[in-house]
Each structure stands twice: as structure tokens, then as C-alpha cells.
Amino acid sequence: MQINFYGKTVLITGATRGIGKEIASYMSEAGATLLLTGTKKDEIDALNAEKIENMRYFQCDFSDEQSTQAFLHDINKYRRIDICINNAGINIISKFIDSPFEDFHLMNTVNYYGPFRLLQTIGKKMIANNYGKVVNIASIWSVITRPERSAYTATKNALVGLTKTLSVEWARYNVLVNAVSPGFTLTELTERTNTKEQLAELESRIPAGRMCQPIEQARIVAFLCSDLNSYLTGQNIVVDGGYTNV
């Protein structure tokens, strides 16, 4: 059985770059009707101007209440959303005792409150339709940690906790809820913010000997959202080439 999303409406947040963009591309090729978000209005306007079939972009910055409210209002107009992938997120690195509360609040607002509020809206539709797939994009820092990740780790653990609770709450409605926790992935941002030497040093600590390609993350997400997955729910799938087991 081949993965396909024909007839399915899929919402992906943070879909204009990185892993989110790769997931959107993969699911588009598999026939999905896509509702995608990004934070920059000019970029969203330009993407919508391309009039790509079965693809619509929304400007949504979960750190901004007005932007979030407007997006939730627009999404609520859809009678059916079959799949929701919460990918939007931010990370601010700092030592715990030096971390401003404002940074912690900001990361909670984007990484946890955003998915929480979105799923309250979409969950009602999935329950009414007796069908749904949800994938929350967490992080390897939801299962391990390192210095200067206190706030980020807390938000990703909260997201995994939400995943587990919704999985048992919504299973009777044929709604499966899982998390994917990516390890080090070679996105454009990763390449831009690290030298070749830094990338090589990082890869030497990954048992697989290389960083993950975004498409490899997208394939896992696609499986969880597809009809091939009819029973797996409440899991946090770590996709890291073995890094968290070292």
C-alpha cells in the first residue's frame, strides 16, 4: 500500500522552511490539500500569489495574540481538517539563572500554547468527523537535555505530555495523536549557522555518522499521518540516527 493523501486536508504550521517545508512538499506530492503557515506577511503574500493548486498559506505568528486569533478564526471556517502537524517553534539558548522570564514565556507561547489552542479548534472537527491524525513536532531535547536548554526542553516535554493525554482522550473518536522528535537535521538554517568544521564535529557524535536529511523526517511524519497507521498513538518517535542512545 502506497502512502497517499488524496481527499485529505492537511494543516502544517511553520511550513515555509526547514522540516515543515519538506513535510509540506512530500504531502503535496502525495495528493494532500494543504493549509500552511508562516510568520512573514510579505512571504505569505508572495507564496499565495503563485496560486499553487491545493495549497494555501496563512500568516500566523503564535507569539502575537492578534495574529493567532485571526488564524484560528480562519481555520475554524473549514468544515473538515483531517491532519494537523504542529511544527512551528522557536529556541532561545541561555543559562538558566540568566534567562529572562520573557524568553521562557515567549517559548511557551509559541512551542506549547500555540499547538494547545490550535488543537482545541481542530480537535472538535476531528471528533465530529470521527477521523484525525495529529503529529506534534517535539525535539530530542524532549528525551535528553544539555546546558542552556532549560526553557526549550520544558516546552517540548510539555508538548509530548499533551500528545500522550490527547492520544488516550481522542482514541475512541478514531483520532491518533503522536509526536516526532527530530535529532540534528541538515536544514538550511543548520548549514547557515555552522561552519563545515562544526558540522563535521557534530556528525562525528551521531552513531549514524551523519545528520538527518529533512526528507527523512518528513517520511516518518507522513507515515504517522497516513492510512498505513491505524493503531499507533501516544508515542514520541525519536528520529536522531541513534544520538540519544549514546
PDB file of N, CA and C in Angstrom, residues 167-239:
ATOM      1  N   SER A 167      -3.909  11.494  23.109  1.00  0.00           N
ATOM      2  CA  SER A 167      -3.985  10.183  22.462  1.00  0.00           C
ATOM      3  C   SER A 167      -4.979   9.273  23.178  1.00  0.00           C
ATOM      4  N   VAL A 168      -5.021   9.324  24.498  1.00  0.00           N
ATOM      5  CA  VAL A 168      -5.964   8.468  25.230  1.00  0.00           C
ATOM      6  C   VAL A 168      -7.361   9.086  25.288  1.00  0.00           C
ATOM      7  N   GLU A 169      -7.409  10.408  25.196  1.00  0.00           N
ATOM      8  CA  GLU A 169      -8.701  11.099  25.253  1.00  0.00           C
ATOM      9  C   GLU A 169      -9.459  10.998  23.939  1.00  0.00           C
ATOM     10  N   TRP A 170      -8.713  10.960  22.818  1.00  0.00           N
ATOM     11  CA  TRP A 170      -9.348  11.009  21.499  1.00  0.00           C
ATOM     12  C   TRP A 170      -9.339   9.677  20.749  1.00  0.00           C
ATOM     13  N   ALA A 171      -8.718   8.649  21.304  1.00  0.00           N
ATOM     14  CA  ALA A 171      -8.617   7.371  20.586  1.00  0.00           C
ATOM     15  C   ALA A 171      -9.987   6.811  20.233  1.00  0.00           C
ATOM     16  N   ARG A 172     -10.959   6.978  21.108  1.00  0.00           N
ATOM     17  CA  ARG A 172     -12.303   6.437  20.847  1.00  0.00           C
ATOM     18  C   ARG A 172     -12.983   7.123  19.670  1.00  0.00           C
ATOM     19  N   TYR A 173     -12.456   8.268  19.259  1.00  0.00           N
ATOM     20  CA  TYR A 173     -13.023   9.000  18.121  1.00  0.00           C
ATOM     21  C   TYR A 173     -12.227   8.772  16.837  1.00  0.00           C
ATOM     22  N   ASN A 174     -11.347   7.769  16.841  1.00  0.00           N
ATOM     23  CA  ASN A 174     -10.521   7.458  15.679  1.00  0.00           C
ATOM     24  C   ASN A 174      -9.568   8.607  15.337  1.00  0.00           C
ATOM     25  N   VAL A 175      -9.085   9.271  16.367  1.00  0.00           N
ATOM     26  CA  VAL A 175      -8.092  10.338  16.212  1.00  0.00           C
ATOM     27  C   VAL A 175      -6.800   9.867  16.873  1.00  0.00           C
ATOM     28  N   LEU A 176      -5.748   9.731  16.063  1.00  0.00           N
ATOM     29  CA  LEU A 176      -4.460   9.261  16.552  1.00  0.00           C
ATOM     30  C   LEU A 176      -3.514  10.448  16.714  1.00  0.00           C
ATOM     31  N   VAL A 177      -2.856  10.520  17.862  1.00  0.00           N
ATOM     32  CA  VAL A 177      -2.016  11.668  18.207  1.00  0.00           C
ATOM     33  C   VAL A 177      -0.624  11.175  18.590  1.00  0.00           C
ATOM     34  N   ASN A 178       0.377  11.605  17.839  1.00  0.00           N
ATOM     35  CA  ASN A 178       1.760  11.213  18.105  1.00  0.00           C
ATOM     36  C   ASN A 178       2.683  12.427  18.051  1.00  0.00           C
ATOM     37  N   ALA A 179       3.890  12.222  18.539  1.00  0.00           N
ATOM     38  CA  ALA A 179       4.934  13.247  18.441  1.00  0.00           C
ATOM     39  C   ALA A 179       6.115  12.669  17.676  1.00  0.00           C
ATOM     40  N   VAL A 180       6.821  13.532  16.982  1.00  0.00           N
ATOM     41  CA  VAL A 180       8.097  13.180  16.364  1.00  0.00           C
ATOM     42  C   VAL A 180       9.153  14.111  16.942  1.00  0.00           C
ATOM     43  N   SER A 181      10.248  13.528  17.404  1.00  0.00           N
ATOM     44  CA  SER A 181      11.328  14.318  17.989  1.00  0.00           C
ATOM     45  C   SER A 181      12.571  14.237  17.108  1.00  0.00           C
ATOM     46  N   PRO A 182      12.757  15.240  16.255  1.00  0.00           N
ATOM     47  CA  PRO A 182      13.919  15.216  15.360  1.00  0.00           C
ATOM     48  C   PRO A 182      15.231  15.415  16.115  1.00  0.00           C
ATOM     49  N   GLY A 183      16.247  14.691  15.656  1.00  0.00           N
ATOM     50  CA  GLY A 183      17.605  14.977  16.087  1.00  0.00           C
ATOM     51  C   GLY A 183      18.203  16.031  15.178  1.00  0.00           C
ATOM     52  N   PHE A 184      19.515  16.072  15.121  1.00  0.00           N
ATOM     53  CA  PHE A 184      20.195  17.081  14.304  1.00  0.00           C
ATOM     54  C   PHE A 184      19.889  16.844  12.828  1.00  0.00           C
ATOM     55  N   THR A 185      19.292  17.847  12.206  1.00  0.00           N
ATOM     56  CA  THR A 185      18.803  17.730  10.834  1.00  0.00           C
ATOM     57  C   THR A 185      19.430  18.822   9.979  1.00  0.00           C
ATOM     58  N   LEU A 186      19.865  18.449   8.781  1.00  0.00           N
ATOM     59  CA  LEU A 186      20.618  19.377   7.929  1.00  0.00           C
ATOM     60  C   LEU A 186      19.662  20.286   7.152  1.00  0.00           C
ATOM     61  N   THR A 187      19.063  21.209   7.850  1.00  0.00           N
ATOM     62  CA  THR A 187      18.213  22.214   7.213  1.00  0.00           C
ATOM     63  C   THR A 187      19.074  23.373   6.724  1.00  0.00           C
ATOM     64  N   GLU A 188      18.455  24.290   6.008  1.00  0.00           N
ATOM     65  CA  GLU A 188      19.175  25.479   5.535  1.00  0.00           C
ATOM     66  C   GLU A 188      19.721  26.278   6.707  1.00  0.00           C
ATOM     67  N   LEU A 189      18.919  26.378   7.777  1.00  0.00           N
ATOM     68  CA  LEU A 189      19.352  27.132   8.954  1.00  0.00           C
ATOM     69  C   LEU A 189      20.573  26.487   9.594  1.00  0.00           C
ATOM     70  N   THR A 190      20.573  25.166   9.689  1.00  0.00           N
ATOM     71  CA  THR A 190      21.712  24.454  10.283  1.00  0.00           C
ATOM     72  C   THR A 190      22.979  24.697   9.469  1.00  0.00           C
ATOM     73  N   GLU A 191      22.861  24.633   8.150  1.00  0.00           N
ATOM     74  CA  GLU A 191      24.021  24.860   7.291  1.00  0.00           C
ATOM     75  C   GLU A 191      24.509  26.301   7.377  1.00  0.00           C
ATOM     76  N   ARG A 192      23.576  27.219   7.514  1.00  0.00           N
ATOM     77  CA  ARG A 192      23.926  28.639   7.529  1.00  0.00           C
ATOM     78  C   ARG A 192      24.572  29.068   8.842  1.00  0.00           C
ATOM     79  N   THR A 193      24.219  28.403   9.936  1.00  0.00           N
ATOM     80  CA  THR A 193      24.688  28.835  11.254  1.00  0.00           C
ATOM     81  C   THR A 193      25.852  28.007  11.788  1.00  0.00           C
ATOM     82  N   ASN A 194      26.360  27.077  10.987  1.00  0.00           N
ATOM     83  CA  ASN A 194      27.504  26.258  11.397  1.00  0.00           C
ATOM     84  C   ASN A 194      28.537  26.200  10.287  1.00  0.00           C
ATOM     85  N   THR A 195      29.807  26.197  10.675  1.00  0.00           N
ATOM     86  CA  THR A 195      30.874  26.009   9.688  1.00  0.00           C
ATOM     87  C   THR A 195      30.940  24.532   9.309  1.00  0.00           C
ATOM     88  N   LYS A 196      31.662  24.240   8.235  1.00  0.00           N
ATOM     89  CA  LYS A 196      31.843  22.847   7.819  1.00  0.00           C
ATOM     90  C   LYS A 196      32.533  22.043   8.918  1.00  0.00           C
ATOM     91  N   GLU A 197      33.466  22.694   9.607  1.00  0.00           N
ATOM     92  CA  GLU A 197      34.179  22.023  10.691  1.00  0.00           C
ATOM     93  C   GLU A 197      33.228  21.705  11.846  1.00  0.00           C
ATOM     94  N   GLN A 198      32.345  22.627  12.170  1.00  0.00           N
ATOM     95  CA  GLN A 198      31.381  22.406  13.247  1.00  0.00           C
ATOM     96  C   GLN A 198      30.399  21.294  12.881  1.00  0.00           C
ATOM     97  N   LEU A 199      29.968  21.281  11.630  1.00  0.00           N
ATOM     98  CA  LEU A 199      29.059  20.227  11.182  1.00  0.00           C
ATOM     99  C   LEU A 199      29.742  18.858  11.246  1.00  0.00           C
ATOM    100  N   ALA A 200      30.989  18.801  10.831  1.00  0.00           N
ATOM    101  CA  ALA A 200      31.732  17.542  10.849  1.00  0.00           C
ATOM    102  C   ALA A 200      31.909  17.038  12.279  1.00  0.00           C
ATOM    103  N   GLU A 201      32.205  17.945  13.195  1.00  0.00           N
ATOM    104  CA  GLU A 201      32.390  17.559  14.596  1.00  0.00           C
ATOM    105  C   GLU A 201      31.093  17.021  15.178  1.00  0.00           C
ATOM    106  N   LEU A 202      29.984  17.676  14.830  1.00  0.00           N
ATOM    107  CA  LEU A 202      28.679  17.233  15.310  1.00  0.00           C
ATOM    108  C   LEU A 202      28.331  15.858  14.755  1.00  0.00           C
ATOM    109  N   GLU A 203      28.568  15.670  13.465  1.00  0.00           N
ATOM    110  CA  GLU A 203      28.261  14.388  12.837  1.00  0.00           C
ATOM    111  C   GLU A 203      29.082  13.243  13.424  1.00  0.00           C
ATOM    112  N   SER A 204      30.269  13.553  13.907  1.00  0.00           N
ATOM    113  CA  SER A 204      31.123  12.511  14.479  1.00  0.00           C
ATOM    114  C   SER A 204      30.539  11.958  15.773  1.00  0.00           C
ATOM    115  N   ARG A 205      29.599  12.683  16.400  1.00  0.00           N
ATOM    116  CA  ARG A 205      28.979  12.234  17.651  1.00  0.00           C
ATOM    117  C   ARG A 205      27.649  11.516  17.414  1.00  0.00           C
ATOM    118  N   ILE A 206      27.226  11.417  16.148  1.00  0.00           N
ATOM    119  CA  ILE A 206      25.980  10.731  15.811  1.00  0.00           C
ATOM    120  C   ILE A 206      26.332   9.313  15.357  1.00  0.00           C
ATOM    121  N   PRO A 207      25.780   8.273  15.992  1.00  0.00           N
ATOM    122  CA  PRO A 207      26.132   6.896  15.599  1.00  0.00           C
ATOM    123  C   PRO A 207      25.964   6.622  14.108  1.00  0.00           C
ATOM    124  N   ALA A 208      24.956   7.240  13.474  1.00  0.00           N
ATOM    125  CA  ALA A 208      24.753   7.027  12.036  1.00  0.00           C
ATOM    126  C   ALA A 208      25.843   7.687  11.199  1.00  0.00           C
ATOM    127  N   GLY A 209      26.655   8.547  11.813  1.00  0.00           N
ATOM    128  CA  GLY A 209      27.782   9.162  11.119  1.00  0.00           C
ATOM    129  C   GLY A 209      27.428  10.337  10.243  1.00  0.00           C
ATOM    130  N   ARG A 210      26.200  10.778  10.307  1.00  0.00           N
ATOM    131  CA  ARG A 210      25.768  11.924   9.503  1.00  0.00           C
ATOM    132  C   ARG A 210      24.529  12.540  10.137  1.00  0.00           C
ATOM    133  N   MET A 211      24.214  13.745   9.695  1.00  0.00           N
ATOM    134  CA  MET A 211      22.987  14.397  10.132  1.00  0.00           C
ATOM    135  C   MET A 211      21.812  13.891   9.303  1.00  0.00           C
ATOM    136  N   CYS A 212      20.627  14.057   9.845  1.00  0.00           N
ATOM    137  CA  CYS A 212      19.414  13.631   9.144  1.00  0.00           C
ATOM    138  C   CYS A 212      19.087  14.614   8.017  1.00  0.00           C
ATOM    139  N   GLN A 213      18.616  14.106   6.904  1.00  0.00           N
ATOM    140  CA  GLN A 213      18.095  14.953   5.844  1.00  0.00           C
ATOM    141  C   GLN A 213      16.625  15.276   6.150  1.00  0.00           C
ATOM    142  N   PRO A 214      16.162  16.489   5.853  1.00  0.00           N
ATOM    143  CA  PRO A 214      14.764  16.849   6.150  1.00  0.00           C
ATOM    144  C   PRO A 214      13.745  15.860   5.594  1.00  0.00           C
ATOM    145  N   ILE A 215      14.015  15.297   4.422  1.00  0.00           N
ATOM    146  CA  ILE A 215      13.073  14.353   3.823  1.00  0.00           C
ATOM    147  C   ILE A 215      12.906  13.112   4.699  1.00  0.00           C
ATOM    148  N   GLU A 216      13.947  12.746   5.444  1.00  0.00           N
ATOM    149  CA  GLU A 216      13.855  11.575   6.314  1.00  0.00           C
ATOM    150  C   GLU A 216      12.919  11.827   7.487  1.00  0.00           C
ATOM    151  N   GLN A 217      12.888  13.059   7.968  1.00  0.00           N
ATOM    152  CA  GLN A 217      11.912  13.425   8.995  1.00  0.00           C
ATOM    153  C   GLN A 217      10.505  13.433   8.388  1.00  0.00           C
ATOM    154  N   ALA A 218      10.403  13.973   7.170  1.00  0.00           N
ATOM    155  CA  ALA A 218       9.094  14.089   6.509  1.00  0.00           C
ATOM    156  C   ALA A 218       8.459  12.717   6.287  1.00  0.00           C
ATOM    157  N   ARG A 219       9.256  11.723   5.939  1.00  0.00           N
ATOM    158  CA  ARG A 219       8.715  10.383   5.682  1.00  0.00           C
ATOM    159  C   ARG A 219       8.101   9.776   6.947  1.00  0.00           C
ATOM    160  N   ILE A 220       8.749   9.984   8.082  1.00  0.00           N
ATOM    161  CA  ILE A 220       8.210   9.459   9.343  1.00  0.00           C
ATOM    162  C   ILE A 220       6.886  10.131   9.666  1.00  0.00           C
ATOM    163  N   VAL A 221       6.845  11.450   9.519  1.00  0.00           N
ATOM    164  CA  VAL A 221       5.613  12.195   9.779  1.00  0.00           C
ATOM    165  C   VAL A 221       4.505  11.725   8.841  1.00  0.00           C
ATOM    166  N   ALA A 222       4.848  11.547   7.574  1.00  0.00           N
ATOM    167  CA  ALA A 222       3.856  11.123   6.586  1.00  0.00           C
ATOM    168  C   ALA A 222       3.277   9.755   6.943  1.00  0.00           C
ATOM    169  N   PHE A 223       4.129   8.832   7.365  1.00  0.00           N
ATOM    170  CA  PHE A 223       3.617   7.514   7.762  1.00  0.00           C
ATOM    171  C   PHE A 223       2.621   7.643   8.906  1.00  0.00           C
ATOM    172  N   LEU A 224       2.969   8.415   9.932  1.00  0.00           N
ATOM    173  CA  LEU A 224       2.090   8.562  11.094  1.00  0.00           C
ATOM    174  C   LEU A 224       0.743   9.161  10.710  1.00  0.00           C
ATOM    175  N   CYS A 225       0.744  10.001   9.673  1.00  0.00           N
ATOM    176  CA  CYS A 225      -0.479  10.676   9.239  1.00  0.00           C
ATOM    177  C   CYS A 225      -1.259   9.883   8.201  1.00  0.00           C
ATOM    178  N   SER A 226      -0.676   8.829   7.685  1.00  0.00           N
ATOM    179  CA  SER A 226      -1.286   8.092   6.581  1.00  0.00           C
ATOM    180  C   SER A 226      -2.229   7.011   7.089  1.00  0.00           C
ATOM    181  N   ASP A 227      -2.950   6.405   6.148  1.00  0.00           N
ATOM    182  CA  ASP A 227      -3.838   5.298   6.486  1.00  0.00           C
ATOM    183  C   ASP A 227      -3.064   4.013   6.791  1.00  0.00           C
ATOM    184  N   LEU A 228      -1.745   4.016   6.530  1.00  0.00           N
ATOM    185  CA  LEU A 228      -0.925   2.888   6.952  1.00  0.00           C
ATOM    186  C   LEU A 228      -0.845   2.812   8.476  1.00  0.00           C
ATOM    187  N   ASN A 229      -0.999   3.957   9.117  1.00  0.00           N
ATOM    188  CA  ASN A 229      -1.025   3.985  10.577  1.00  0.00           C
ATOM    189  C   ASN A 229      -2.476   3.989  11.043  1.00  0.00           C
ATOM    190  N   SER A 230      -2.916   2.868  11.557  1.00  0.00           N
ATOM    191  CA  SER A 230      -4.294   2.757  12.020  1.00  0.00           C
ATOM    192  C   SER A 230      -4.401   2.465  13.511  1.00  0.00           C
ATOM    193  N   TYR A 231      -3.243   2.362  14.209  1.00  0.00           N
ATOM    194  CA  TYR A 231      -3.303   1.952  15.609  1.00  0.00           C
ATOM    195  C   TYR A 231      -2.252   2.617  16.502  1.00  0.00           C
ATOM    196  N   LEU A 232      -1.181   3.115  15.910  1.00  0.00           N
ATOM    197  CA  LEU A 232      -0.094   3.719  16.683  1.00  0.00           C
ATOM    198  C   LEU A 232      -0.508   5.099  17.168  1.00  0.00           C
ATOM    199  N   THR A 233      -0.532   5.291  18.474  1.00  0.00           N
ATOM    200  CA  THR A 233      -0.916   6.587  19.030  1.00  0.00           C
ATOM    201  C   THR A 233      -0.250   6.779  20.386  1.00  0.00           C
ATOM    202  N   GLY A 234      -0.062   8.035  20.771  1.00  0.00           N
ATOM    203  CA  GLY A 234       0.524   8.365  22.064  1.00  0.00           C
ATOM    204  C   GLY A 234       2.020   8.176  22.156  1.00  0.00           C
ATOM    205  N   GLN A 235       2.686   8.064  21.018  1.00  0.00           N
ATOM    206  CA  GLN A 235       4.127   7.785  21.014  1.00  0.00           C
ATOM    207  C   GLN A 235       4.939   9.033  20.660  1.00  0.00           C
ATOM    208  N   ASN A 236       6.165   9.056  21.182  1.00  0.00           N
ATOM    209  CA  ASN A 236       7.128  10.086  20.828  1.00  0.00           C
ATOM    210  C   ASN A 236       8.235   9.407  20.035  1.00  0.00           C
ATOM    211  N   ILE A 237       8.178   9.529  18.704  1.00  0.00           N
ATOM    212  CA  ILE A 237       9.139   8.854  17.818  1.00  0.00           C
ATOM    213  C   ILE A 237      10.385   9.720  17.679  1.00  0.00           C
ATOM    214  N   VAL A 238      11.506   9.196  18.168  1.00  0.00           N
ATOM    215  CA  VAL A 238      12.768   9.945  18.119  1.00  0.00           C
ATOM    216  C   VAL A 238      13.522   9.563  16.845  1.00  0.00           C
ATOM    217  N   VAL A 239      13.780  10.565  16.003  1.00  0.00           N
ATOM    218  CA  VAL A 239      14.430  10.335  14.705  1.00  0.00           C
ATOM    219  C   VAL A 239      15.778  11.059  14.742  1.00  0.00           C
TER     220      VAL A 239
END
